[in-house]
Short mmCIF file of C-alpha atoms in Angstrom, two decimals:
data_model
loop_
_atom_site.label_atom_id
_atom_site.label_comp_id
_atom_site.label_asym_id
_atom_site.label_seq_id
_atom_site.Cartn_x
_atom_site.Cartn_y
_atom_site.Cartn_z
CA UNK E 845 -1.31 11.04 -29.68
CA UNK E 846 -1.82 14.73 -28.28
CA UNK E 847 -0.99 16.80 -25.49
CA UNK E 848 -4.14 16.18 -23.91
CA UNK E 849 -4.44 12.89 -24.18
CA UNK E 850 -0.50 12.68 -22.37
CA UNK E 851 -1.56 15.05 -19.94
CA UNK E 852 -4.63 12.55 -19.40
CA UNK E 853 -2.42 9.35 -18.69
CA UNK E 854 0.14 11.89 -16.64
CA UNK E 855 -2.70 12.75 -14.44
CA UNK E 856 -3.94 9.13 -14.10
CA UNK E 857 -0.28 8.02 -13.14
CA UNK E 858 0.39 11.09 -10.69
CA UNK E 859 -2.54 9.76 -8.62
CA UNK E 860 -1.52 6.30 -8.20
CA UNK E 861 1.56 7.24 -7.36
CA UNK E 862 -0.12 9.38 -4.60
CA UNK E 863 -2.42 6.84 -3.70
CA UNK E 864 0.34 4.28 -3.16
CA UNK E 865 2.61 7.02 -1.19
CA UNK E 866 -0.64 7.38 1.12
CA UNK E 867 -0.38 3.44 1.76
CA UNK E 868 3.11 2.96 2.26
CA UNK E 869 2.63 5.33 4.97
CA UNK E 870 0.15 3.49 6.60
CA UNK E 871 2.06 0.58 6.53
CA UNK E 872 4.85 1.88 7.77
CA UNK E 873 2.62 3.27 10.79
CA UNK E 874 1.31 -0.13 11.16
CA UNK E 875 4.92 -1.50 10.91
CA UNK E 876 5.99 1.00 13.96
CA UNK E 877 3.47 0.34 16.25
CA UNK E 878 3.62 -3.46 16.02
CA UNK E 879 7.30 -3.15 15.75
CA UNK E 880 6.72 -1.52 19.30
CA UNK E 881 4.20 -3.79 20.32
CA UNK E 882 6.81 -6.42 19.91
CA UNK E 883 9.41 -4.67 22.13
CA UNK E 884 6.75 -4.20 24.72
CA UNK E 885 6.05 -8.36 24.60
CA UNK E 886 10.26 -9.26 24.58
CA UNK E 887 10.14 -6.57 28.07
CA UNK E 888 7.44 -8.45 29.58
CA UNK E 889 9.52 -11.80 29.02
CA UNK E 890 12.09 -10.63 29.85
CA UNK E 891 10.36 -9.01 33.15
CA UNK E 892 9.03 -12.74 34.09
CA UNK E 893 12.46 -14.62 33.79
CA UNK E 894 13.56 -12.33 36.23
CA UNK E 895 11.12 -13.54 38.39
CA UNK E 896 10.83 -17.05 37.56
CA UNK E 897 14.84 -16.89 38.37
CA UNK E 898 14.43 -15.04 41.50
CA UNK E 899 11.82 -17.70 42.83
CA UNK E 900 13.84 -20.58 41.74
CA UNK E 901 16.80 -18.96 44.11
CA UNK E 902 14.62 -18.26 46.73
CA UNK E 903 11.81 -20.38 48.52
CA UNK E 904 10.31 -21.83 46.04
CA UNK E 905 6.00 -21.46 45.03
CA UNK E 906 4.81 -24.10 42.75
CA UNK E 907 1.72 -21.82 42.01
CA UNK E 908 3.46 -18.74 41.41
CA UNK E 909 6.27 -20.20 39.56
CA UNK E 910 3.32 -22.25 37.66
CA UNK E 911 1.75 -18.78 36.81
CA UNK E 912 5.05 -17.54 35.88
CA UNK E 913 5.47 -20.32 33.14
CA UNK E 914 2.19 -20.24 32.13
CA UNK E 915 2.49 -16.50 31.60
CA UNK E 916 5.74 -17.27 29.31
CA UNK E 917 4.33 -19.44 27.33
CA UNK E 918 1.67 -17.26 26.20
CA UNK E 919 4.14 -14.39 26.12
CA UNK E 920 6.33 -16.58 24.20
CA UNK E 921 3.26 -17.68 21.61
CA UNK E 922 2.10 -14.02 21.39
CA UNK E 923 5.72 -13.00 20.46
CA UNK E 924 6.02 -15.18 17.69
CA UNK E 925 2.73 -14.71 16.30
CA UNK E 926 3.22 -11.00 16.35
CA UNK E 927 6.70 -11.93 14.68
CA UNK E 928 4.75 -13.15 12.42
CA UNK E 929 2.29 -10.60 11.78
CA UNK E 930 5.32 -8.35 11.27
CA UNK E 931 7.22 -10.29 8.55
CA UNK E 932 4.04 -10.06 6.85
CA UNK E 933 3.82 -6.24 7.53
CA UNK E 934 6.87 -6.17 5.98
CA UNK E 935 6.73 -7.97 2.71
CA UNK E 936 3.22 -6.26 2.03
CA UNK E 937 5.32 -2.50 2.72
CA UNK E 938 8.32 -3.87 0.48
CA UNK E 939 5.71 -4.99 -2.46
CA UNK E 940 4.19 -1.43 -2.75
CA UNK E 941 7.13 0.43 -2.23
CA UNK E 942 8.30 -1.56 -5.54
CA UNK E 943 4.71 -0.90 -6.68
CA UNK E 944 5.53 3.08 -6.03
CA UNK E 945 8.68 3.19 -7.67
CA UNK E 946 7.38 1.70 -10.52
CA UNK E 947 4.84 4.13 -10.31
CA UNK E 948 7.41 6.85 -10.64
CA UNK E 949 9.28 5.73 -13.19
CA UNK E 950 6.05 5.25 -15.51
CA UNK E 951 5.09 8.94 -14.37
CA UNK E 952 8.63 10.00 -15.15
CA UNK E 953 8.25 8.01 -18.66
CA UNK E 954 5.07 10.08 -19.20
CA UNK E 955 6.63 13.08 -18.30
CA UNK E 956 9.40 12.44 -21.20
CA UNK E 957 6.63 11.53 -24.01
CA UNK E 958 5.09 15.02 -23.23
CA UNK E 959 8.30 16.96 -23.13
CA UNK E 960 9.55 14.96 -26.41
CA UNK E 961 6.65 15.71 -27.75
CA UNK E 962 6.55 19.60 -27.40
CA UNK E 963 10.05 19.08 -28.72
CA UNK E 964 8.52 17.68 -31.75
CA UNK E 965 5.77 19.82 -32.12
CA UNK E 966 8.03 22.79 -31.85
CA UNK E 967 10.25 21.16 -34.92
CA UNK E 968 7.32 21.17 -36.96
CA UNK E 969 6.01 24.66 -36.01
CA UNK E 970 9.66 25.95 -37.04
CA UNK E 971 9.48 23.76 -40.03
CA UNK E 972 6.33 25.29 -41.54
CA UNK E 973 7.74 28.78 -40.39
CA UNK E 974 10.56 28.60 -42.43
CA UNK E 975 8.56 26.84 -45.20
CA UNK E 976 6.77 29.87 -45.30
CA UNK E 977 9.68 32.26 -45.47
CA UNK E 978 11.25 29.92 -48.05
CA UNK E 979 7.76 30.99 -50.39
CA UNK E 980 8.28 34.17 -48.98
CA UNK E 981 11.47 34.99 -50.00
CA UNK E 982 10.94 32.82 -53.63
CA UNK E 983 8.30 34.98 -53.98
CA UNK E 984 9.70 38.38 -53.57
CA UNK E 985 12.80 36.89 -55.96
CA UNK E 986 10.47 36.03 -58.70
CA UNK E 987 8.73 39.13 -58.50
CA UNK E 988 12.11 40.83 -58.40
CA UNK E 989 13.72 39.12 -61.32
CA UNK E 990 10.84 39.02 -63.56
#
């Protein structure tokens, strides 16, 4: 295996890890705003107990505290389905964040195969060097002594 060829899979592994940092963030955006969205739904419930519990103290209006409840339920069924829809969120962010770190550590593995391997390549280029000053100096003895 060369250089290239490392700097090859390097490349390939640096842009899935960029690719999966670009979808984590949109997940994450997605996981805000419904995380918000949620909030906004618990307010509004909260909003028409107040009412439902004012018109139960008060005189009481079967169609307007009918309305009320009606509006709760589907409050309370939009709530939980958006629960939902957030749990989901969730495990799909978790999954590629796992998916990124892995990502990274390959990358990082890469990273040591090409540094390892300039070690090694630098071994041998010393190697023959002094291989050749070995002959070198033989050489020059031989020629010396002869």
């Amino acid at each position: 295996m060369n250089r290239a060829s490392l700097e090859l899979v390097k490349d390939f592994r640096s842009v899935r890890e960029k690719r999966l940092a670009k979808e984590i963030a949109d997940i994450y955006e997605k996981l805000i705003s419904k995380e918000k969205e949620v909030a906004l739904f618990l307010e509004k419930r909260k909003e028409l107990l107040e009412s439902q519990r004012r018109l139960q103290e008060g005189d009481v209006d079967l169609y307007v505290l009918e309305s009320i409840s009606h509006q709760l339920l589907y409050v309370y069924a939009k709530t939980e389905s958006m629960r939902n829809e957030l749990l989901e969120i969730k495990k799909e962010y978790e999954e590629k964040l796992n998916q990124l770190i892995e990502a990274t550590k390959q990358k990082k593995l890469i990273e040591k195969l090409i540094e390892r391997w300039e070690k090694n390549q630098e071994y041998r280029m010393s190697r023959e060097e002094q291989k050749f000053f070995d002959e070198i100096s033989n050489t020059r003895f031989v020629y010396e002594n002869v």
